[in-house]
CSV table of C-alpha atoms and ligand atoms in Angstrom, one decimal:
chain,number,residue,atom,x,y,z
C,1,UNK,CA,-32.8,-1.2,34.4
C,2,UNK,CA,-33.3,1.4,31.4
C,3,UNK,CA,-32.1,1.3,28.0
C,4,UNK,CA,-31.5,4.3,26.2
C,5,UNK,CA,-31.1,5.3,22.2
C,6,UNK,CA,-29.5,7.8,20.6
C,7,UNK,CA,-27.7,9.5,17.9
C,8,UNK,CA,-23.9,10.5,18.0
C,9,UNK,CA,-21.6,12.8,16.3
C,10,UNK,CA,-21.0,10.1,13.6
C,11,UNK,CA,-23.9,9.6,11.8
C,12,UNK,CA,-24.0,5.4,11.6
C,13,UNK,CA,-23.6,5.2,15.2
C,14,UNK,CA,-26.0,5.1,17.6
C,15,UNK,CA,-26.3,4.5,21.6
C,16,UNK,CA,-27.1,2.9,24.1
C,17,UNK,CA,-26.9,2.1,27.6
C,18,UNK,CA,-28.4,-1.2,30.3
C,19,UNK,CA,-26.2,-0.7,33.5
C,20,UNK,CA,-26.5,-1.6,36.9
C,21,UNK,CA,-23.6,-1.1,39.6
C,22,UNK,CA,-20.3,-2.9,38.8
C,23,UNK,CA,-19.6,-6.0,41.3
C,24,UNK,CA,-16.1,-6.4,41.9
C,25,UNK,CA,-14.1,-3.4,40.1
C,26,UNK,CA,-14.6,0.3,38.9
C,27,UNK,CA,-12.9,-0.8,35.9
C,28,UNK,CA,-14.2,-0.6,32.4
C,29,UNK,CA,-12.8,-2.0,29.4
C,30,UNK,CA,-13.7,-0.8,25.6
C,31,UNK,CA,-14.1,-3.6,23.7
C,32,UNK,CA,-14.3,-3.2,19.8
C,33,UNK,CA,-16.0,-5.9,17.3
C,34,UNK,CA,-17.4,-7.1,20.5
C,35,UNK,CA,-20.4,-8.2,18.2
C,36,UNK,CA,-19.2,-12.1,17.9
C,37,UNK,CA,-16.1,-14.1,18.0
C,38,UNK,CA,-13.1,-13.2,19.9
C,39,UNK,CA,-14.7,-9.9,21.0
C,40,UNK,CA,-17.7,-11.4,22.4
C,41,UNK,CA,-15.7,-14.1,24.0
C,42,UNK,CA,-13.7,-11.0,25.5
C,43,UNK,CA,-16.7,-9.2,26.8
C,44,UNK,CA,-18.3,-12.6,28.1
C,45,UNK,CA,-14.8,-13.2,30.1
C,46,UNK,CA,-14.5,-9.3,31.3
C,47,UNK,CA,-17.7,-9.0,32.8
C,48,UNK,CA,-17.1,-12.1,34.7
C,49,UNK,CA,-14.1,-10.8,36.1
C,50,UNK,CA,-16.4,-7.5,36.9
C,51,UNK,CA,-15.1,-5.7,34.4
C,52,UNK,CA,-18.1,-2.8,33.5
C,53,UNK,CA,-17.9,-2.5,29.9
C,54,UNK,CA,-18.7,-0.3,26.4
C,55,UNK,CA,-19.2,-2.3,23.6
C,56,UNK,CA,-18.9,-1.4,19.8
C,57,UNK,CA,-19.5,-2.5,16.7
C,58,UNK,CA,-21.8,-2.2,13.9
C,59,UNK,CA,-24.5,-4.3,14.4
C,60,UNK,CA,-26.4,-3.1,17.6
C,61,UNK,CA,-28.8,-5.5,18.2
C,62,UNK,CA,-26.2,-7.7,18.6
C,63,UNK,CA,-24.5,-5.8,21.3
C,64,UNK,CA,-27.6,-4.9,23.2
C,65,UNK,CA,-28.4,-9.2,23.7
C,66,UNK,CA,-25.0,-9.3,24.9
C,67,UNK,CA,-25.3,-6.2,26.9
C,68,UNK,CA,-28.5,-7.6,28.7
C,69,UNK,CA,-27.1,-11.0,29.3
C,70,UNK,CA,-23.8,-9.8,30.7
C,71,UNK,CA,-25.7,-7.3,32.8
C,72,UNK,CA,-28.3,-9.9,34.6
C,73,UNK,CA,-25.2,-12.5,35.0
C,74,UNK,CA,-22.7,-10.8,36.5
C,75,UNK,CA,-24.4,-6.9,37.5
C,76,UNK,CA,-21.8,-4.9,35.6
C,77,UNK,CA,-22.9,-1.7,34.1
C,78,UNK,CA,-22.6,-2.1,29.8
C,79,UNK,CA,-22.6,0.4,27.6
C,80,UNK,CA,-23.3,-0.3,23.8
C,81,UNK,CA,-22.1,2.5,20.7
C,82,UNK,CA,-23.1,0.9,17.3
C,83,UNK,CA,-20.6,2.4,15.4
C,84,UNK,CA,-18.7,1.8,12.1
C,85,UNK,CA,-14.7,1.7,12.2
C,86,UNK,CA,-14.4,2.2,8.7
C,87,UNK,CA,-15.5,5.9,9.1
C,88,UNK,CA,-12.4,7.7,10.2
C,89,UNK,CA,-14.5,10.0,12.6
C,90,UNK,CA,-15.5,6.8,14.8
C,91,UNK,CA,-12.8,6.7,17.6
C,92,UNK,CA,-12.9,10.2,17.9
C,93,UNK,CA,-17.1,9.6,18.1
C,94,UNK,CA,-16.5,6.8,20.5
C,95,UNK,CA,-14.3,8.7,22.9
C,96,UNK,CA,-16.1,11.5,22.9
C,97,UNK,CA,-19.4,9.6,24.1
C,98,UNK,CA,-17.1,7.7,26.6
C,99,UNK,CA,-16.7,11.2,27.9
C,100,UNK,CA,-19.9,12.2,27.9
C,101,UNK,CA,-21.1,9.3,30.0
C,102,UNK,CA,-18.5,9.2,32.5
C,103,UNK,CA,-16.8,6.5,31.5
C,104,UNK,CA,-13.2,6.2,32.2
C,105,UNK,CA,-11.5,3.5,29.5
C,106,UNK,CA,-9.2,1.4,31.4
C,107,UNK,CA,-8.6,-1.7,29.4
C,108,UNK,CA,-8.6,-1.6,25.5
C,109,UNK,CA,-9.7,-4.1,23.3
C,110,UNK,CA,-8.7,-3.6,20.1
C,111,UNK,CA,-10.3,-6.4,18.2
C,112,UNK,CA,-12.7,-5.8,15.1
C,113,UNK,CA,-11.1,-6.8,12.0
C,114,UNK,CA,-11.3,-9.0,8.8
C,115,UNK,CA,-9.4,-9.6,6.0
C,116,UNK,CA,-10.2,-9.5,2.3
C,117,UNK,CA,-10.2,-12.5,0.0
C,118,UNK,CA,-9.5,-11.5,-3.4
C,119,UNK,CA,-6.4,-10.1,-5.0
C,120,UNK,CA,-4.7,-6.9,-4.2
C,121,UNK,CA,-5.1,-5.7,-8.0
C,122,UNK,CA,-8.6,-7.0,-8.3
C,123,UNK,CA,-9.8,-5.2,-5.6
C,124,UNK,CA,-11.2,-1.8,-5.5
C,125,UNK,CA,-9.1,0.9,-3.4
C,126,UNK,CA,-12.0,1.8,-1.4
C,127,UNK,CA,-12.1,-1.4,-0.1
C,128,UNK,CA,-9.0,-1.8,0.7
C,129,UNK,CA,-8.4,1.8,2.4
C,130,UNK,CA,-11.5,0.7,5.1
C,131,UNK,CA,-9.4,-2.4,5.9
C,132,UNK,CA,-6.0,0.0,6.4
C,133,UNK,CA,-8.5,2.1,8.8
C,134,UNK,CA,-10.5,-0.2,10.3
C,135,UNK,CA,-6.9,-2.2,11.8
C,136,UNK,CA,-4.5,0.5,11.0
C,137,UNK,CA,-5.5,3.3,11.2
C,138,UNK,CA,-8.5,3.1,13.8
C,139,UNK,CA,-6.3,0.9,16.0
C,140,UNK,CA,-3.6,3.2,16.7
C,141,UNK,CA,-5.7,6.0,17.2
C,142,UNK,CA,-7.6,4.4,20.2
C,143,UNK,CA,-4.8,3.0,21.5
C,144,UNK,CA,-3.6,7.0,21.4
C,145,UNK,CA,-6.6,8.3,22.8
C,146,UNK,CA,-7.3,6.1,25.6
C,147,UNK,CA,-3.4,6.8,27.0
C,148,UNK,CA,-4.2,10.3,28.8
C,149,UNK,CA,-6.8,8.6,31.1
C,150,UNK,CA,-5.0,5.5,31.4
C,151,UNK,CA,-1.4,7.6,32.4
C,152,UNK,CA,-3.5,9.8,34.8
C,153,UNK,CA,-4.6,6.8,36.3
C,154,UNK,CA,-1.3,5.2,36.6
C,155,UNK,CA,-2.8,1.8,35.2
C,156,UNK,CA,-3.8,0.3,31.7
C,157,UNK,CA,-4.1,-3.0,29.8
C,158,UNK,CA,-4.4,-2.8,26.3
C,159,UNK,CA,-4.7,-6.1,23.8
C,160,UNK,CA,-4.1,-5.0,20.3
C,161,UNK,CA,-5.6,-8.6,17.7
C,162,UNK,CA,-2.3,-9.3,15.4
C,163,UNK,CA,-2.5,-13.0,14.1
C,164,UNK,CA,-0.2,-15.6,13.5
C,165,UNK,CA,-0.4,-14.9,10.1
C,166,UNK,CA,2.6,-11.7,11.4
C,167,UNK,CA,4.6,-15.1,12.0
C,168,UNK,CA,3.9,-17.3,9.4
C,169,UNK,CA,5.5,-17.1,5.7
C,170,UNK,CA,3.9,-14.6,3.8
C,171,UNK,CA,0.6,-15.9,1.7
C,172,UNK,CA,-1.1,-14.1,-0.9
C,173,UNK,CA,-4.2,-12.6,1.1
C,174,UNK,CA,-4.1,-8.8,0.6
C,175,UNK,CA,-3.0,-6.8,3.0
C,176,UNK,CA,-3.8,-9.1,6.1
C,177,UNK,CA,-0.6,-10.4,6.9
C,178,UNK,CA,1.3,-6.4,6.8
C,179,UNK,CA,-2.1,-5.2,8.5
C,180,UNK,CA,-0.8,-7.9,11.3
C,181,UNK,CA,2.7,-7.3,11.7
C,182,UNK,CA,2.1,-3.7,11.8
C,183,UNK,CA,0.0,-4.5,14.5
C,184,UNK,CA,2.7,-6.9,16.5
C,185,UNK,CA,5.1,-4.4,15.8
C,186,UNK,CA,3.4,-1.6,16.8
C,187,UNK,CA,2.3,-3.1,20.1
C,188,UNK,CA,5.5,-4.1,21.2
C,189,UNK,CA,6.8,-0.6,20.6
C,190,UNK,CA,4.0,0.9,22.9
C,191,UNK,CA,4.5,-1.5,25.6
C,192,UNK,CA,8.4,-0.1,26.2
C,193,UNK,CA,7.2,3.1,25.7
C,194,UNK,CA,4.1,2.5,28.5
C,195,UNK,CA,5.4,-0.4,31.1
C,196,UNK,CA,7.0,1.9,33.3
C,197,UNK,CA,3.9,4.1,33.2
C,198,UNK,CA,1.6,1.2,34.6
C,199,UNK,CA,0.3,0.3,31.0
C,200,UNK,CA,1.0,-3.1,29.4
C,201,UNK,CA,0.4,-3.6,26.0
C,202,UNK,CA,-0.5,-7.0,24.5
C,203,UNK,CA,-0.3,-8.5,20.6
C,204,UNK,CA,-2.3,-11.3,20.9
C,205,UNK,CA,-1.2,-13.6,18.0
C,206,UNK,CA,-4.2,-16.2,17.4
C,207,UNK,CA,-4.2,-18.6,14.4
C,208,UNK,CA,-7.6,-20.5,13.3
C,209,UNK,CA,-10.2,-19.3,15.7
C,210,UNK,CA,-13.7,-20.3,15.8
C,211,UNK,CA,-15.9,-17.1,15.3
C,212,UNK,CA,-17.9,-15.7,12.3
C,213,UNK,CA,-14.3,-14.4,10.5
C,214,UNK,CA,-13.9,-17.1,8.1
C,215,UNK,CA,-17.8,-16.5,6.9
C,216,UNK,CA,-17.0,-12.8,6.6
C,217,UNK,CA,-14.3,-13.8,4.5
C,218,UNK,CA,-16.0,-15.8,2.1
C,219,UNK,CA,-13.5,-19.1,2.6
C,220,UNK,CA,-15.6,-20.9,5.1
C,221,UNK,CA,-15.7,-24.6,2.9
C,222,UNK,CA,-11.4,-24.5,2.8
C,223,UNK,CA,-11.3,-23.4,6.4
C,224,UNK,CA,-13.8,-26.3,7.6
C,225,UNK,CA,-11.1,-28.4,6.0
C,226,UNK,CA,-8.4,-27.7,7.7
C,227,UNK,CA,-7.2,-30.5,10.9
C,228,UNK,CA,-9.0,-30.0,13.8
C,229,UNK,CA,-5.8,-29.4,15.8
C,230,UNK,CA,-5.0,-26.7,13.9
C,231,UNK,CA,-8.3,-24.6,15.6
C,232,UNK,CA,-8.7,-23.1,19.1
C,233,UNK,CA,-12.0,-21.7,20.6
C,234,UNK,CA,-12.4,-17.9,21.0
C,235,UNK,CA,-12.7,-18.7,24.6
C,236,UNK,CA,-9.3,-20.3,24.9
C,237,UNK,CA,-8.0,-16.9,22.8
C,238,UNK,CA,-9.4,-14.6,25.0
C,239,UNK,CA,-8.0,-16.6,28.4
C,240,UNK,CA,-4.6,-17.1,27.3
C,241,UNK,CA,-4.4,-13.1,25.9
C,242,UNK,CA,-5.8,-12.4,29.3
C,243,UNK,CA,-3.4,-13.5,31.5
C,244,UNK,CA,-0.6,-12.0,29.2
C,245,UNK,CA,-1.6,-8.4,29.2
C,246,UNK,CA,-1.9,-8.9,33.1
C,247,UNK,CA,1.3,-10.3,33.4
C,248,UNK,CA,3.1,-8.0,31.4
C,249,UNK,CA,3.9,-9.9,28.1
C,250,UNK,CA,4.0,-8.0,25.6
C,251,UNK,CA,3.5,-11.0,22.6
C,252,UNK,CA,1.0,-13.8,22.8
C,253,UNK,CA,1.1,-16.7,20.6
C,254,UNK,CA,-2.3,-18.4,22.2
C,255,UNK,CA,-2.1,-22.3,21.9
C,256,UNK,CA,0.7,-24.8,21.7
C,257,UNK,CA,0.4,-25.5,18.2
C,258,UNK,CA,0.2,-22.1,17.7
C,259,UNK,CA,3.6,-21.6,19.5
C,260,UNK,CA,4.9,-24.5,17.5
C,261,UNK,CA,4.4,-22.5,14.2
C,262,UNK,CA,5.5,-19.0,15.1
C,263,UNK,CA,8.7,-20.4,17.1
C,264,UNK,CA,9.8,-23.0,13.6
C,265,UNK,CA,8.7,-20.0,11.1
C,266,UNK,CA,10.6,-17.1,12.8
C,267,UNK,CA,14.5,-18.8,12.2
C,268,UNK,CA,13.8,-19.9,8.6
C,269,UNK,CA,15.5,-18.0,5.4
C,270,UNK,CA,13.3,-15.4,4.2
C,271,UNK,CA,13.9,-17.0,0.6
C,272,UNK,CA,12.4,-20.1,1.7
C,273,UNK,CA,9.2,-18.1,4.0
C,274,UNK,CA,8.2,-16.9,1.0
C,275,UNK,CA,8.4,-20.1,-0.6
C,276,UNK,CA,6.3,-22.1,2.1
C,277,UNK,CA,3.9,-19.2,1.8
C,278,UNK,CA,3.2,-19.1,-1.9
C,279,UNK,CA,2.9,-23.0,-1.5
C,280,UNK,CA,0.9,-23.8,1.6
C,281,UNK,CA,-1.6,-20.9,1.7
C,282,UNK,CA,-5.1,-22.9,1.9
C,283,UNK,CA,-7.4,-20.1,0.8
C,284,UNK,CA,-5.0,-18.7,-2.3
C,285,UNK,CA,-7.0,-18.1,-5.4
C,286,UNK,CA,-6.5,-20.9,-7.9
Z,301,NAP,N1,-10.8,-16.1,13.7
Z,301,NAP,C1,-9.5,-16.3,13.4
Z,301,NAP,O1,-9.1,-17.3,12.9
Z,301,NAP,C2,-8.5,-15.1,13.7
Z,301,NAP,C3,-7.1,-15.5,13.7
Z,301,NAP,C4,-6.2,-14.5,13.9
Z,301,NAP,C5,-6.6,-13.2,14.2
Z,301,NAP,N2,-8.0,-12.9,14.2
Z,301,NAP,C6,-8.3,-11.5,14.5
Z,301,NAP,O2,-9.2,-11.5,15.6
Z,301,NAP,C7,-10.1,-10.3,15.5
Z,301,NAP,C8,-11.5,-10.8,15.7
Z,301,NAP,O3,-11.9,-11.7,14.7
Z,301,NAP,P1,-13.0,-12.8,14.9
Z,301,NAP,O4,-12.3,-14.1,14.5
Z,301,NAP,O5,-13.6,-12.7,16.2
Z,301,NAP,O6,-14.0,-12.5,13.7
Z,301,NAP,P2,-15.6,-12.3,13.7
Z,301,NAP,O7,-16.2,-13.3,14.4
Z,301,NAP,O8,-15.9,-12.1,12.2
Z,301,NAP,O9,-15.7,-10.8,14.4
Z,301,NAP,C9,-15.3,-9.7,13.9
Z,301,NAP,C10,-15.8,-8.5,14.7
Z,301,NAP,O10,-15.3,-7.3,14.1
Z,301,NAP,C11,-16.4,-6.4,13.9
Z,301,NAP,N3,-16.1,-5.5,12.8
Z,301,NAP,C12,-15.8,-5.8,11.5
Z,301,NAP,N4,-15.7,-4.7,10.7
Z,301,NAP,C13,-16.1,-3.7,11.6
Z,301,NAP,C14,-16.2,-2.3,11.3
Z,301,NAP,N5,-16.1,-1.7,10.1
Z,301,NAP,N6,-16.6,-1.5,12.4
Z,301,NAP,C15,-16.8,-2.0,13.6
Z,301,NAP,N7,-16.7,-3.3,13.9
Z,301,NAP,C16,-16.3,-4.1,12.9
Z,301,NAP,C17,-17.6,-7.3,13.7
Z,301,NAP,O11,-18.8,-6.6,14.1
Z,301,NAP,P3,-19.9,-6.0,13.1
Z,301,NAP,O12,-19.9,-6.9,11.8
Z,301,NAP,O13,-21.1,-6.1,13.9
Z,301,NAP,O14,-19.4,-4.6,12.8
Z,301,NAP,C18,-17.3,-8.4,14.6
Z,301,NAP,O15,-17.8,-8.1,15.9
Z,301,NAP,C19,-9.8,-9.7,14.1
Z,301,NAP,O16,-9.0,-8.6,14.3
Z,301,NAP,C20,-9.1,-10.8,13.4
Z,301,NAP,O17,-8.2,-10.3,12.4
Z,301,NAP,C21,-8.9,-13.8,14.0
């Protein structure tokens, strides 16, 4: 087993490779912000299923452990691009070293993401531009450029991370909740366009995860308050969104309370979302 380094076309990204023949499929599934939480969970439950795998994010020690443990448990070939989706060049980058190693992308995760804490005015636009590419902009475009291989092929699966926050009421947490329903939206619209094509495109919808997002955030102490009930495990995410892509459903609300909320949200007045939203949001800035 080798592991090689090296630099690509966008300068903060860099390369490598631990592979050893796939098991059980000639698959291989991108998997972005594969570095902890949901993606990780993702590439943990992928390369079980023999899934071979190319994993990105930006911190690439990270990804190599993971790499190396997923490659001595289950023999699939893992490929590891540290690379940062705020740069606009990066899926471009990320394709283009897919390419160069002869990998064909088959399933697409689109999962790194985070949302901002503090309020739209008080935060600088360059912020708030990297979030718009990172699950915006970066999103789409992968989801664009992994369609030629994926049509070619006749088959695709692609899971696209909305949240429930696209069903709940509004709250007052920066662009997260548009960022989402763009997302939901968006996926829905790809997976008419694709189905007959072989492709089936997923907006997985979870609500309060276990993973490092709440950290990133900054609004760890409220979140550790919250009921227990209201939480799932990435684990649970990641099998539930699964199953949908492979079956063909194009939404998927992971967890019966979950379900409960997006199903009693959807029907209320808008007046009154907006209402619930202003009121109940549990990391709103006092
Ligand atoms: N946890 C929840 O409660 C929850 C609920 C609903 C939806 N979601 C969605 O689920 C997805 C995964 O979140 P998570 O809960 O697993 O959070 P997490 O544990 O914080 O993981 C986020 C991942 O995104 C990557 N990432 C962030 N910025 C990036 C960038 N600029 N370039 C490349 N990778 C980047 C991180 O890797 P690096 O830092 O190494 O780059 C990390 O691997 C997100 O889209 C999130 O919005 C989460």
């Amino acid at each position: 087993m080798s592991t090689t380094v090296s630099k690509t076309t966008v300068s903060k990204t860099t390369a490598s490779k631990i592979s050893t023949p796939s098991t059980t499929t000639h698959r291989t599934a991108l998997i972005t912000g594969a570095s902890a939480g949901i993606g990780a969970a993702f590439a943990r439950h992928l390369a079980a299923e023999g899934y071979a795998l190319l994993l990105v994010a930006r911190r690439a020690e990270r990804l190599q452990e993971l790499a190396a443990e997923l490659t001595a448990q289950h023999g699939v070939r893992c490929d590891v691009l540290a690379a940062d989706l705020n740069d606009p060049a990066a899926p471009a980058a990320i394709m283009a070293f897919a390419e160069r190693e002869g990998i064909a992308i088959d399933v697409l995760i689109n999962n790194a993401g985070l949302s901002g804490k503090s309020s739209f005015a008080g935060t600088p636009w360059p912020q708030l531009a990297a979030e718009i590419q990172l699950m915006v902009t970066a999103v789409t475009e992968l989801c664009h450029r992994v369609l030629p291989g994926m049509r070619a092929r006749g088959w695709g699966r692609i899971i696209n991370l909305s949240s429930l926050a696209a069903f709940s009421p509004p709250g007052a947490s920066l662009l997260y909740t548009g960022i989402k329903s763009y997302v939901l939206g968006m996926s829905q619209s790809l997976d008419m366009e694709l189905k007959p094509q072989g492709i089936h495109v997923t907006a997985l919808c979870p609500g309060f995860t276990r993973s490092e997002f709440h950290d990133t955030m900054g609004t760890r102490d409220a979140a550790d308050k919250l009921p227990g009930l209201l939480w799932q495990e990435a684990d649970e995410v990641v099998r539930e969104g699964w199953a949908a892509v492979m079956k063909g459903k194009p939404v998927c609300v992971p967890g019966l309370v979950n379900k409960l909320v997006a199903s009693s949200v959807r029907p209320l007045p808008v007046a009154l979302q907006y209402h619930l939203g202003n009121r109940l949001n549990p990391f709103k800035e006092s």
